[in-house]
PDB file of C-alpha atoms and ligand atoms in Angstrom:
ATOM      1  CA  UNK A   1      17.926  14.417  10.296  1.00 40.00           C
ATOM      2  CA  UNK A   2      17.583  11.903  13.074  1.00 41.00           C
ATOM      3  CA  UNK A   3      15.284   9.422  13.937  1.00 41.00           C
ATOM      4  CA  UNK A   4      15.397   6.954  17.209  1.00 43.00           C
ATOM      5  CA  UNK A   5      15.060   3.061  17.529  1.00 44.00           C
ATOM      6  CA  UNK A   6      12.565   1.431  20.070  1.00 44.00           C
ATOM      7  CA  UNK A   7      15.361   1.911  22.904  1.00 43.00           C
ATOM      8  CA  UNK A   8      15.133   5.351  22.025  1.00 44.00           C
ATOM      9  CA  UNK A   9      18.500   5.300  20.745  1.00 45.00           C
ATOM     10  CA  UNK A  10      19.134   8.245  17.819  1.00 47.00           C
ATOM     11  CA  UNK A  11      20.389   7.279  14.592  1.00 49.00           C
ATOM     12  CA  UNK A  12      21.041   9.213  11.225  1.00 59.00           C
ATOM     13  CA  UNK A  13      18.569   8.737   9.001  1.00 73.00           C
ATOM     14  CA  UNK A  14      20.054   8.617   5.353  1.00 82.00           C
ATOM     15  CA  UNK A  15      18.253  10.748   3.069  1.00 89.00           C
ATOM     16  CA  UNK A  16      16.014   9.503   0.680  1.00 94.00           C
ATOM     17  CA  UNK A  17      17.876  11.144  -2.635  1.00 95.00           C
ATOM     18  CA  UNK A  18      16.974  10.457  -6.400  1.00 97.00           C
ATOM     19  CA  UNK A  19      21.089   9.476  -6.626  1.00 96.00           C
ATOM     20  CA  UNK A  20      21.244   7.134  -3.153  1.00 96.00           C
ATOM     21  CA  UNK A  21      18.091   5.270  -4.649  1.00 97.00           C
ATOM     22  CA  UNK A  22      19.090   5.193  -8.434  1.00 96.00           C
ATOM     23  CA  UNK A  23      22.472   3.976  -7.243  1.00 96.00           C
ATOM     24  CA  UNK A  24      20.625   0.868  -5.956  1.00 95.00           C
ATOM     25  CA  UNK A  25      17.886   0.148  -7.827  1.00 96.00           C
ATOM     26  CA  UNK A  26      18.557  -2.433 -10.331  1.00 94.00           C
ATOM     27  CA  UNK A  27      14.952  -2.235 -11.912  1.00 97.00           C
ATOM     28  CA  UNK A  28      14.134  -1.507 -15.399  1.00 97.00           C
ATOM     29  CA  UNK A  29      10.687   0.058 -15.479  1.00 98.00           C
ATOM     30  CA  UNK A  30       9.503   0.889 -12.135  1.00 98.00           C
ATOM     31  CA  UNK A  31      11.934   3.554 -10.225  1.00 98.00           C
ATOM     32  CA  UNK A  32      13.483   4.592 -13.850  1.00 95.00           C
ATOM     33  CA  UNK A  33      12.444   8.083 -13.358  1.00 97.00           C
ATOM     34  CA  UNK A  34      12.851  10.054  -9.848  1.00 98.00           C
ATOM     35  CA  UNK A  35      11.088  12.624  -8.217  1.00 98.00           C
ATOM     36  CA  UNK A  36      12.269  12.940  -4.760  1.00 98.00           C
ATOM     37  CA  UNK A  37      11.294  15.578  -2.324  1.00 98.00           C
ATOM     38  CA  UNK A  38      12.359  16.666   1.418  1.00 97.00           C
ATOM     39  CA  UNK A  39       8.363  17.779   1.578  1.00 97.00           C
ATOM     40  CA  UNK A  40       5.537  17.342  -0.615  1.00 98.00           C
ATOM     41  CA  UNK A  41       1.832  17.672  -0.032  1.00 98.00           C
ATOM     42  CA  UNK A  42       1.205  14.486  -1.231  1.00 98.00           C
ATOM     43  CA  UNK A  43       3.150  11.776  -3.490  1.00 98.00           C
ATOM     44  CA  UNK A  44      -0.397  10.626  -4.594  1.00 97.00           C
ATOM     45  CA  UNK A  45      -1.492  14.454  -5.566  1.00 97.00           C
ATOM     46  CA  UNK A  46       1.595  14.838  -7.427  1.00 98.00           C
ATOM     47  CA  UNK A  47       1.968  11.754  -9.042  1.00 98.00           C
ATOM     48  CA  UNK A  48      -1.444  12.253 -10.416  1.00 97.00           C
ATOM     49  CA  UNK A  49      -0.690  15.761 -11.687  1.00 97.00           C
ATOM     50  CA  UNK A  50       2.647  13.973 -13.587  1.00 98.00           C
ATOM     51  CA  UNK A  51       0.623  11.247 -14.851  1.00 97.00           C
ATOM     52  CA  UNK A  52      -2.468  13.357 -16.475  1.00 96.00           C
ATOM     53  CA  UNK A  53       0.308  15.216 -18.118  1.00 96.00           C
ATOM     54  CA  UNK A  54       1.814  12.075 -19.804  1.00 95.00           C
ATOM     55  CA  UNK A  55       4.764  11.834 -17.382  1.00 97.00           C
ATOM     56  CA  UNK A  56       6.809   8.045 -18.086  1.00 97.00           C
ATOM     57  CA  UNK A  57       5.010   4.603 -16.461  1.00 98.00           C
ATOM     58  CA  UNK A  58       7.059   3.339 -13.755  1.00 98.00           C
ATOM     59  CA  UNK A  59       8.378   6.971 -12.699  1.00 98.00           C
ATOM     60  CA  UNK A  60       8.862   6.619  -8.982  1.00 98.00           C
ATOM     61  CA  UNK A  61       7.951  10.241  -6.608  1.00 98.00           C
ATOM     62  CA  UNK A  62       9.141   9.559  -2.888  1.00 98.00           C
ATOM     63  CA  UNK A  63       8.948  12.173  -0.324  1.00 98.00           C
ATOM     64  CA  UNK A  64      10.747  12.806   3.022  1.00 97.00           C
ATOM     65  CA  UNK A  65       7.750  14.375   5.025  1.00 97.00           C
ATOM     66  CA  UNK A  66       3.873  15.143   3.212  1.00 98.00           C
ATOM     67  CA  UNK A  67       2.245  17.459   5.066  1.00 97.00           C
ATOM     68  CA  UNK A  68      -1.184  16.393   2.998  1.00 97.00           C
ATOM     69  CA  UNK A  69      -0.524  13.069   3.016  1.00 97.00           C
ATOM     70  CA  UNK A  70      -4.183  11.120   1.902  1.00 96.00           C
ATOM     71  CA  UNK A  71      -5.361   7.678   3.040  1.00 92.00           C
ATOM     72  CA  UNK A  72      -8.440   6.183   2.010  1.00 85.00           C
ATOM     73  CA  UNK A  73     -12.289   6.803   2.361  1.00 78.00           C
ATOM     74  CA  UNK A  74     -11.105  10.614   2.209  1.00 81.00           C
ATOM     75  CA  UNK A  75      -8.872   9.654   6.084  1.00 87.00           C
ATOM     76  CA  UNK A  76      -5.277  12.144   6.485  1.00 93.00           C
ATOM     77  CA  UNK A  77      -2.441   9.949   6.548  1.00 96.00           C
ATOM     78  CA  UNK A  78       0.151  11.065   9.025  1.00 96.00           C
ATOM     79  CA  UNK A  79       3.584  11.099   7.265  1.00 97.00           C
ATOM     80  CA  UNK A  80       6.043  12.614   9.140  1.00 96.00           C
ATOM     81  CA  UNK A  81       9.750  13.609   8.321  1.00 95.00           C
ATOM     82  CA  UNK A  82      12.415  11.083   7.792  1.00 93.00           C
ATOM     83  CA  UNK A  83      10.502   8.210   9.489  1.00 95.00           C
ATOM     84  CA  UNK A  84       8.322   6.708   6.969  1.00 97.00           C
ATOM     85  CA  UNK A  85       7.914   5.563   3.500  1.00 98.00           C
ATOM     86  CA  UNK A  86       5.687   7.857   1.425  1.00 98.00           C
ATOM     87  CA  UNK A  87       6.008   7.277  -2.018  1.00 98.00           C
ATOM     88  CA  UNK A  88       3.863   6.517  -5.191  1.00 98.00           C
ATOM     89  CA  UNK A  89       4.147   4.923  -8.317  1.00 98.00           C
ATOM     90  CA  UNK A  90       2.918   5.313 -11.433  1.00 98.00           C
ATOM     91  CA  UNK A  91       1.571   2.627 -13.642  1.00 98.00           C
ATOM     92  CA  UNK A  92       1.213   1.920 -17.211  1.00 97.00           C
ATOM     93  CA  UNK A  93      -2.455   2.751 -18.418  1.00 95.00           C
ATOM     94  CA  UNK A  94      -2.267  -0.134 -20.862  1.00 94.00           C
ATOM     95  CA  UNK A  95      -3.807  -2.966 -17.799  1.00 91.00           C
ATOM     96  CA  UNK A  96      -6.734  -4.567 -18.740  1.00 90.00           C
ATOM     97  CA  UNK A  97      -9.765  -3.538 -17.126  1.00 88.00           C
ATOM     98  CA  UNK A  98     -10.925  -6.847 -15.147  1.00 89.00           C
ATOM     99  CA  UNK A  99      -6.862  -6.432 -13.510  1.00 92.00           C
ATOM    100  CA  UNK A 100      -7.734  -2.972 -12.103  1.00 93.00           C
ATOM    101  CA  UNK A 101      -8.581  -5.069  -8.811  1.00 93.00           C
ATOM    102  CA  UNK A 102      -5.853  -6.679  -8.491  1.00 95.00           C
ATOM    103  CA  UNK A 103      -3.229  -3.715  -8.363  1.00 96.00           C
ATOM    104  CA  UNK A 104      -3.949  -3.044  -4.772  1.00 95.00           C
ATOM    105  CA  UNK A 105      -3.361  -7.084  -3.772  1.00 96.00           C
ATOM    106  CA  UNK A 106       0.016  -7.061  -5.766  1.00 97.00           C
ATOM    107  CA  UNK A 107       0.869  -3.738  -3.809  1.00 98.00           C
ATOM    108  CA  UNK A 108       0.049  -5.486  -0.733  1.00 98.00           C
ATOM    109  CA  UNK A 109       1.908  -8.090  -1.558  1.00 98.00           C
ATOM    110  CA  UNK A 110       5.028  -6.602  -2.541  1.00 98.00           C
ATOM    111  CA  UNK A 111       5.379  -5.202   1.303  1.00 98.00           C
ATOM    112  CA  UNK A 112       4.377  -8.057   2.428  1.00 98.00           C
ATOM    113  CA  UNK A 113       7.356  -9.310   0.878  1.00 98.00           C
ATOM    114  CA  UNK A 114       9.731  -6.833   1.942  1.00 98.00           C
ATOM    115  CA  UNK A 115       8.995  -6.786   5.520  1.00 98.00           C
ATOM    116  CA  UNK A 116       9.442 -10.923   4.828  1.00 98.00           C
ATOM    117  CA  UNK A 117      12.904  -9.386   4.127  1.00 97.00           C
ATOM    118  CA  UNK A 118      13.641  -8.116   7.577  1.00 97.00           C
ATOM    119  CA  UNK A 119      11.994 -11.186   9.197  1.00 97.00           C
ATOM    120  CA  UNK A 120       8.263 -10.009   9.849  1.00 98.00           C
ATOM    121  CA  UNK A 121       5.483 -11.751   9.497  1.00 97.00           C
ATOM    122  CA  UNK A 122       2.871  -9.337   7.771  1.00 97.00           C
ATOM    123  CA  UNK A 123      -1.016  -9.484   7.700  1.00 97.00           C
ATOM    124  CA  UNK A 124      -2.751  -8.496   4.541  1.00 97.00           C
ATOM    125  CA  UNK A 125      -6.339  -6.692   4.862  1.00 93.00           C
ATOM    126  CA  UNK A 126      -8.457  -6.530   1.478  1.00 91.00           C
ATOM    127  CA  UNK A 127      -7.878  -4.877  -0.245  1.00 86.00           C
ATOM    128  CA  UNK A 128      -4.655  -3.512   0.811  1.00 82.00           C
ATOM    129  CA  UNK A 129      -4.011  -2.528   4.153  1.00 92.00           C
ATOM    130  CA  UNK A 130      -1.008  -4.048   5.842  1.00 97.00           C
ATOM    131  CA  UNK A 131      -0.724  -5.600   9.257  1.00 97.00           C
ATOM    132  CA  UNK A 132       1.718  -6.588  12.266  1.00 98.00           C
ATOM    133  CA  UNK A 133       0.191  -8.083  15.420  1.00 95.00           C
ATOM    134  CA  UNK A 134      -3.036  -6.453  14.726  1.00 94.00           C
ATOM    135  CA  UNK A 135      -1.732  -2.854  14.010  1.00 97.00           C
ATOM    136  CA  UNK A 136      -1.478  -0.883  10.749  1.00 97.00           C
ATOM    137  CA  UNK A 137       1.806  -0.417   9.614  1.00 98.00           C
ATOM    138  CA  UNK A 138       1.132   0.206   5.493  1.00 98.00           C
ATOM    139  CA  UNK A 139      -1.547   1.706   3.595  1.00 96.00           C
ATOM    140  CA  UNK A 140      -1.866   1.758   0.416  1.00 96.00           C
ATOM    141  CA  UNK A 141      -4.054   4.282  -2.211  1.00 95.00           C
ATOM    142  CA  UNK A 142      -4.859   3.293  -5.518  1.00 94.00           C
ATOM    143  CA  UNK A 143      -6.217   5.543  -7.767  1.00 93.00           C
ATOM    144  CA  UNK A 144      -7.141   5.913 -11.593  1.00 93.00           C
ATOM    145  CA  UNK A 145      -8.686   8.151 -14.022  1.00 93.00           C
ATOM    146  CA  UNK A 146     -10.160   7.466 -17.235  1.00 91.00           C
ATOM    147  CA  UNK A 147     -10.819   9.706 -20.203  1.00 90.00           C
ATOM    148  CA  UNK A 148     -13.141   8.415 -22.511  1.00 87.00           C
ATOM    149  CA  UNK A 149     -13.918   5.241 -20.921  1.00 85.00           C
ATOM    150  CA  UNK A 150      -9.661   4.679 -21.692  1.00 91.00           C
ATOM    151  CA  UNK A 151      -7.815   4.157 -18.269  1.00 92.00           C
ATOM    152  CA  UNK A 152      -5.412   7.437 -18.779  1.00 93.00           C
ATOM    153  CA  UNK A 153      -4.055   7.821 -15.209  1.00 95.00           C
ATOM    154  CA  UNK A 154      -2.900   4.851 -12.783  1.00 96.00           C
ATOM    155  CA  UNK A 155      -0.973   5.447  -9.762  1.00 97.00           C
ATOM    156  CA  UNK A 156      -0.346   3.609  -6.594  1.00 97.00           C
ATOM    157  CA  UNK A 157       0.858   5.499  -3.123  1.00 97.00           C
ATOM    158  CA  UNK A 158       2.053   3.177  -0.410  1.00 98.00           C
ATOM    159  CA  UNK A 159       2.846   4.945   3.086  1.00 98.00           C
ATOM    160  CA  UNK A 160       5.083   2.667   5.466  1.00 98.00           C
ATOM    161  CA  UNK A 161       5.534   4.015   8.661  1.00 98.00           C
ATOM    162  CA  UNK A 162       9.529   2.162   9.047  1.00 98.00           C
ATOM    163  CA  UNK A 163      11.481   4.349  12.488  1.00 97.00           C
ATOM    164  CA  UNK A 164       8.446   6.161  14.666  1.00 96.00           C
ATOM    165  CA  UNK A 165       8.110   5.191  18.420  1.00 96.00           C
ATOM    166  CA  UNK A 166       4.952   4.845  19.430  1.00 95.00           C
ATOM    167  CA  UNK A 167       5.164   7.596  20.627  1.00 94.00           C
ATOM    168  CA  UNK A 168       5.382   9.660  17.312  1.00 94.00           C
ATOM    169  CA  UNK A 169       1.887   8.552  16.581  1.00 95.00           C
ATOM    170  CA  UNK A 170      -0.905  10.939  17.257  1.00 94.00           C
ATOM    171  CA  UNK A 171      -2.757   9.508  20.266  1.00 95.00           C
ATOM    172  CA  UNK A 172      -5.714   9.088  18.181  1.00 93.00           C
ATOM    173  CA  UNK A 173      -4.051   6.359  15.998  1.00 94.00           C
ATOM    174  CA  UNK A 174      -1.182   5.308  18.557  1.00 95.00           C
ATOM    175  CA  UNK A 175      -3.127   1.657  19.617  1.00 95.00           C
ATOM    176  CA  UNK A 176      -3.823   0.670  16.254  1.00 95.00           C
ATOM    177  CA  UNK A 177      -0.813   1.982  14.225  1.00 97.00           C
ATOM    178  CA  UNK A 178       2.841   0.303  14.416  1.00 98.00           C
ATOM    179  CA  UNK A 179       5.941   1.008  12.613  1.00 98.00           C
ATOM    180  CA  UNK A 180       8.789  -1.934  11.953  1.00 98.00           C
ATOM    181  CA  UNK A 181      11.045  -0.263  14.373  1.00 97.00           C
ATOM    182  CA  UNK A 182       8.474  -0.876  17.064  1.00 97.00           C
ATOM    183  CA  UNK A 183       8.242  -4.035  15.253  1.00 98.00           C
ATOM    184  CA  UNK A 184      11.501  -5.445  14.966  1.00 97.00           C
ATOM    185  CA  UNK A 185      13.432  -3.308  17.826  1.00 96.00           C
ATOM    186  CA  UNK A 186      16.017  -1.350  15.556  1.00 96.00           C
ATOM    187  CA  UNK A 187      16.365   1.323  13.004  1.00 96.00           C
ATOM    188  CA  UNK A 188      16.005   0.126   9.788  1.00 97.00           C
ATOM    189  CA  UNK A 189      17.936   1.681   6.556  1.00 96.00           C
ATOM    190  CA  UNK A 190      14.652   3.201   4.471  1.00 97.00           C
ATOM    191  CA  UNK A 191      16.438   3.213   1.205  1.00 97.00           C
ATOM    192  CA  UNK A 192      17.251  -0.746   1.666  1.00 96.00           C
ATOM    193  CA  UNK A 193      13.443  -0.915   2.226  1.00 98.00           C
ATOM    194  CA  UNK A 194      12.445   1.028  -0.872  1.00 98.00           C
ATOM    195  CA  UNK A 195      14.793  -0.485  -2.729  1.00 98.00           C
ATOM    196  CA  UNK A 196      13.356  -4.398  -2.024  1.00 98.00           C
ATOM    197  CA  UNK A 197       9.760  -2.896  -2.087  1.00 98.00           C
ATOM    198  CA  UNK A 198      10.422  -1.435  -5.804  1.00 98.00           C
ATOM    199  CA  UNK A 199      12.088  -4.602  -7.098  1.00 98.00           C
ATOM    200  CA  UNK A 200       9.133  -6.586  -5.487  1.00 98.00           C
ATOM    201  CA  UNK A 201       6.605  -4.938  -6.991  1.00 98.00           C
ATOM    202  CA  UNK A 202       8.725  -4.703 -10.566  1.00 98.00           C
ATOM    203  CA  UNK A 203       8.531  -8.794 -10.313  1.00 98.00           C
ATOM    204  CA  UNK A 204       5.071  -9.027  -9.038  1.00 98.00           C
ATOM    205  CA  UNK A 205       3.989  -6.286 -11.887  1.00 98.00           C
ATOM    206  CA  UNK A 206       5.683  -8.536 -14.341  1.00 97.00           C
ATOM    207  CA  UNK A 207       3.929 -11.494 -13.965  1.00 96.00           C
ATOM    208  CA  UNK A 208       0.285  -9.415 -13.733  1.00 95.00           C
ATOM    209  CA  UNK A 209       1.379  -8.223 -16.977  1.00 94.00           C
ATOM    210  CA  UNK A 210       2.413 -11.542 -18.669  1.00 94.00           C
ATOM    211  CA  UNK A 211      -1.041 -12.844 -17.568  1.00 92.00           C
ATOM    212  CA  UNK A 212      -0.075 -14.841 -14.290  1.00 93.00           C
ATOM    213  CA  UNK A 213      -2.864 -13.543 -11.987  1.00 94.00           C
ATOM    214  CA  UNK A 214      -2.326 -16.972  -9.543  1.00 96.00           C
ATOM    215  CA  UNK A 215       0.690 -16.411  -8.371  1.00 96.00           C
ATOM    216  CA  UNK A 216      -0.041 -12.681  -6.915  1.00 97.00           C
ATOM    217  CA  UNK A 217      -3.547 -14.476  -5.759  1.00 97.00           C
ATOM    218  CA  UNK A 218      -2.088 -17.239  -4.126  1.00 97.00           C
ATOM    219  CA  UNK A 219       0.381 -15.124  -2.239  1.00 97.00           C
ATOM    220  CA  UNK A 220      -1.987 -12.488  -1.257  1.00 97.00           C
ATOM    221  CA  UNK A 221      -4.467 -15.358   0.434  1.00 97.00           C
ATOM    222  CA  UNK A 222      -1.461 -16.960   2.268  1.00 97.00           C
ATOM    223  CA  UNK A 223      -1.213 -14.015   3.582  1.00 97.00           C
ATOM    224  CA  UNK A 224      -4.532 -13.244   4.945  1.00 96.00           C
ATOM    225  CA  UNK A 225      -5.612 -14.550   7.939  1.00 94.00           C
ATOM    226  CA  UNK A 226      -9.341 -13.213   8.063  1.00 93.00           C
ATOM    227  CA  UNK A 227     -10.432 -15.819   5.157  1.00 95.00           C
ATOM    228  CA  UNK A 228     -13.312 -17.741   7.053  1.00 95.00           C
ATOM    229  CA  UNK A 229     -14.456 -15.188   9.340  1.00 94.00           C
ATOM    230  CA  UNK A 230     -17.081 -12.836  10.016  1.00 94.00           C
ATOM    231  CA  UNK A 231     -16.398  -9.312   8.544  1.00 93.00           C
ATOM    232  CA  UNK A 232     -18.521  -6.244   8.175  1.00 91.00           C
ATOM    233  CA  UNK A 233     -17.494  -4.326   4.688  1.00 89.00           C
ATOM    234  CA  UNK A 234     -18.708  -0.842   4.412  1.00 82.00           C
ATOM    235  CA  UNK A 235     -17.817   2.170   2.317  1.00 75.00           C
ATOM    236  CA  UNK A 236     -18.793   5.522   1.829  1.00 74.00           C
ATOM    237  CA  UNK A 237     -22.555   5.204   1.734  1.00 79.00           C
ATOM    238  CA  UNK A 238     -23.062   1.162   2.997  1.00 81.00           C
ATOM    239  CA  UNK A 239     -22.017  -1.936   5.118  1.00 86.00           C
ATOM    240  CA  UNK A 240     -22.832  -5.418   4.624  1.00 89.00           C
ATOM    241  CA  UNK A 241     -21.630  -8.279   6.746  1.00 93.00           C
ATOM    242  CA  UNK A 242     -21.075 -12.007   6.236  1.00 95.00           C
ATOM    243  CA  UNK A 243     -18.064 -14.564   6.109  1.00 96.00           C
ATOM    244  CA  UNK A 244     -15.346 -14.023   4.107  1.00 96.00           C
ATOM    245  CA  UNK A 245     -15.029 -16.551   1.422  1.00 96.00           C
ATOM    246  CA  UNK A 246     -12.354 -15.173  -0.671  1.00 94.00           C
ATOM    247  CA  UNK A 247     -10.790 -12.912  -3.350  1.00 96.00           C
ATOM    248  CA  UNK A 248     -11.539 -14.380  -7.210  1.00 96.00           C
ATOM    249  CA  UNK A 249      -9.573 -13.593 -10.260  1.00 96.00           C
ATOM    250  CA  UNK A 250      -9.983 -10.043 -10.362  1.00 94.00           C
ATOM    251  CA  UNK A 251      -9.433  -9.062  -6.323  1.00 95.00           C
ATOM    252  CA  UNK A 252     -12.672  -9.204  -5.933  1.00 94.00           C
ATOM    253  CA  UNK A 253     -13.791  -9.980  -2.519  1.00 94.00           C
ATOM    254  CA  UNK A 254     -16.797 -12.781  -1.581  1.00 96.00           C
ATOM    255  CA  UNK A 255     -18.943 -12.287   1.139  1.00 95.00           C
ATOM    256  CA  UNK A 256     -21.794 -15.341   2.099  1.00 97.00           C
ATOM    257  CA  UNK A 257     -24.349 -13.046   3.790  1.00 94.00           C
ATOM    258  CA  UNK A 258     -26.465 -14.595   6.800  1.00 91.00           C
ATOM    259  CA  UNK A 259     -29.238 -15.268   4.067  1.00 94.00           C
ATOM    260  CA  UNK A 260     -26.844 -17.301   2.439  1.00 95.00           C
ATOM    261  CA  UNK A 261     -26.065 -15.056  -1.062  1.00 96.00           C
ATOM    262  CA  UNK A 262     -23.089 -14.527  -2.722  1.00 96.00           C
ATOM    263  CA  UNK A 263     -22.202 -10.954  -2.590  1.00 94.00           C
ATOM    264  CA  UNK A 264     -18.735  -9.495  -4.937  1.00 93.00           C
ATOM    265  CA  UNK A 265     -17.690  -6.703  -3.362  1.00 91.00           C
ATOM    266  CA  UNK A 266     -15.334  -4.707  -5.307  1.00 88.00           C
ATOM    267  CA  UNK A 267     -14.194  -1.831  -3.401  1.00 75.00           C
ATOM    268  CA  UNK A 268     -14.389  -0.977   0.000  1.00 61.00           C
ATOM    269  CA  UNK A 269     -13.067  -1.320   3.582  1.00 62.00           C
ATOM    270  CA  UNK A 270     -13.480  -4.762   5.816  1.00 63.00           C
ATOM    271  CA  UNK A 271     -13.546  -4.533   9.413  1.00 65.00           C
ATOM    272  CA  UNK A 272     -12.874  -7.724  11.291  1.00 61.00           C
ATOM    273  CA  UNK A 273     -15.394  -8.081  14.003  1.00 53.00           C
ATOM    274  CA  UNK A 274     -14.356 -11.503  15.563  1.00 45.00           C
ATOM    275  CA  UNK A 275     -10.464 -11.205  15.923  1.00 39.00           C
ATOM    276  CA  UNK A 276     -10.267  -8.768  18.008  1.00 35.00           C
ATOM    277  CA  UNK A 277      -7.536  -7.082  16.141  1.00 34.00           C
ATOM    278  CA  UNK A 278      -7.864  -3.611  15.155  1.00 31.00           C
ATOM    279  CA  UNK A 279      -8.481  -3.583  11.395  1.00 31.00           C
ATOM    280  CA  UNK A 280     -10.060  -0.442  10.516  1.00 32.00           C
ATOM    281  CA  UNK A 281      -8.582   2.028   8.017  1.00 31.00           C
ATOM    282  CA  UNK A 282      -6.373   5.014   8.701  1.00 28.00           C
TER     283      UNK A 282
HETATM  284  C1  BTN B   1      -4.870   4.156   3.675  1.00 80.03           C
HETATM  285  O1  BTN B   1      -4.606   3.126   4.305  1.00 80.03           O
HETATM  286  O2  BTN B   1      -5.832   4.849   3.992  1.00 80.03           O
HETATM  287  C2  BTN B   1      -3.993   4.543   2.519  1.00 80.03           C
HETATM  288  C3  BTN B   1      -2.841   5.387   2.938  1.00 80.03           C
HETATM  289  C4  BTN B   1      -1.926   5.749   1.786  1.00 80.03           C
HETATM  290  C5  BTN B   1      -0.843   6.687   2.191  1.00 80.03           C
HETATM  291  C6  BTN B   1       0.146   6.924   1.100  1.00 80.03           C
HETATM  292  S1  BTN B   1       1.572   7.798   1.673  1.00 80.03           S
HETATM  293  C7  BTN B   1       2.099   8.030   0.036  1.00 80.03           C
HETATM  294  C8  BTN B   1       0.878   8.328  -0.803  1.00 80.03           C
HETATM  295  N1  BTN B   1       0.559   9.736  -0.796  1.00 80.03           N
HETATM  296  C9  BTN B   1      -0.588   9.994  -0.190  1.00 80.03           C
HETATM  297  O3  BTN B   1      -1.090  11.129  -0.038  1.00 80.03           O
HETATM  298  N2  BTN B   1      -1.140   8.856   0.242  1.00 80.03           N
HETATM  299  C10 BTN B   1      -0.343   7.711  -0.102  1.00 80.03           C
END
């Protein structure tokens, strides 16, 4: 397996193995349990599957290619082999309700954090899309299931695109997608990447769970430049528009529409009309 860096130079890529990434990880809940795959439909689909069956919180399922992979607002997400970062997570189902919200801001800002790691400056979309100069270069899919009004299945899939070239994008998503070799200008080591991720989002998970809902707040609005401006937010069915205020307590985003109300949107996707930066969401 080979992949090239933005001189077009080819490099090995090492293989994403349950025993390369046990060997490193140094977590103890998230990454305990392995499923690792050279192809998968989706990490998401089959997390899911393990979860609804009762399968361990914090068991990790990472796959070299997906050939299904899923973004959000029912968009393919392009996940190619040995390039990228598909993987998912699964969470305990024992989160209080009101901190359902915030699981996609801690995700966003554990990669945040990595990418920190190898000296990039990330963007942070709300909920959870993850930026460099404009372009995507992380999504992230949160999903949950309840059963009897009890939250039974909670998983989170995060897709970092780490060695493409541009040129490994589809042209359809080429100008608004970037990876961090494009990024930094060398091949990074994916298993050094998933490896800081995990242990990120272990810490970040931790203090969520001990009640400290600040901290992942505080670091999520550092690192989102689009507080203050004019966004449009729209989802399946709607759109509304208005300035950004904020996030609250629960990830919750605050819109001040032109008629001056407070609107608390809790789910969908913002586009950033006045930056000129491509924002949308594949
Ligand atoms: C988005 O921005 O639309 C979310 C993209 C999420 C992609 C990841 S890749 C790993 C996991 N498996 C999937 O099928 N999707 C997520």
């Amino acid at each position: 397996m080979t992949s090239s860096n933005a001189a077009g130079q080819k490099a090995a890529a090492i293989p994403l193995t349950a025993e390369v990434i046990e060997s490193r990880l140094k977590t103890r809940l998230f990454g305990t349990k392995i499923y690792a795959f050279d192809r998968l439909g989706s990490t998401n689909n089959f997390a899911k599957r393990l979860a609804r069956e009762g399968a361990e919180a914090g068991t990790l399922v990472v796959a070299e290619e997906q050939t299904r992979g899923r973004g959000r607002l029912s968009s393919q997400w392009y996940s190619p082999p040995g390039t990228g970062l598909w993987l998912t997570l699964i969470l305990p189902s024992d989160i209080e309700r009101n901190q359902l919200g915030l699981i996609p801001i801690l995700s966003g800002v554990s990669v945040a954090q990595t990418l920190e790691s190898v000296g990039l400056q990330a963007a942070l979309k709300w909920p959870n899309d993850v930026l460099i100069n404009g372009k995507k270069v992380c999504g992230i899919l949160t999903e949950s299931e309840f059963r009897l009004d009890k939250l039974h299945v909670l998983i989170v899939g995060i897709g970092l695109n780490v060695n493409q070239r541009a040129a490994d994008f589809p042209e359809a998503i080429r100008h608004k997608s970037t990876s961090l070799c494009q990024e930094v200008g060398k091949t990074l080591d994916r298993v050094d990447l998933l490896v800081n991720l995990i242990q990120n989002f272990e810490s970040n998970y931790k203090n969520l769970s001990e009640g400290e809902r600040e901290q992942i707040l505080t670091a999520w609005r550092q690192r989102c430049p689009f507080i203050g401006q004019n966004i449009t937010v729209k989802n399946e069915t709607s759109q509304l528009s208005g300035i950004f205020e904020s996030i609250d307590e629960n990830g919750h985003l605050h819109l001040r529409t032109l008629d001056g109300k407070l609107q608390i949107v809790t789910a969908g996707e913002s586009l950033f009309k006045e930056t000129g930066h491509y924002v949308g969401g594949d």
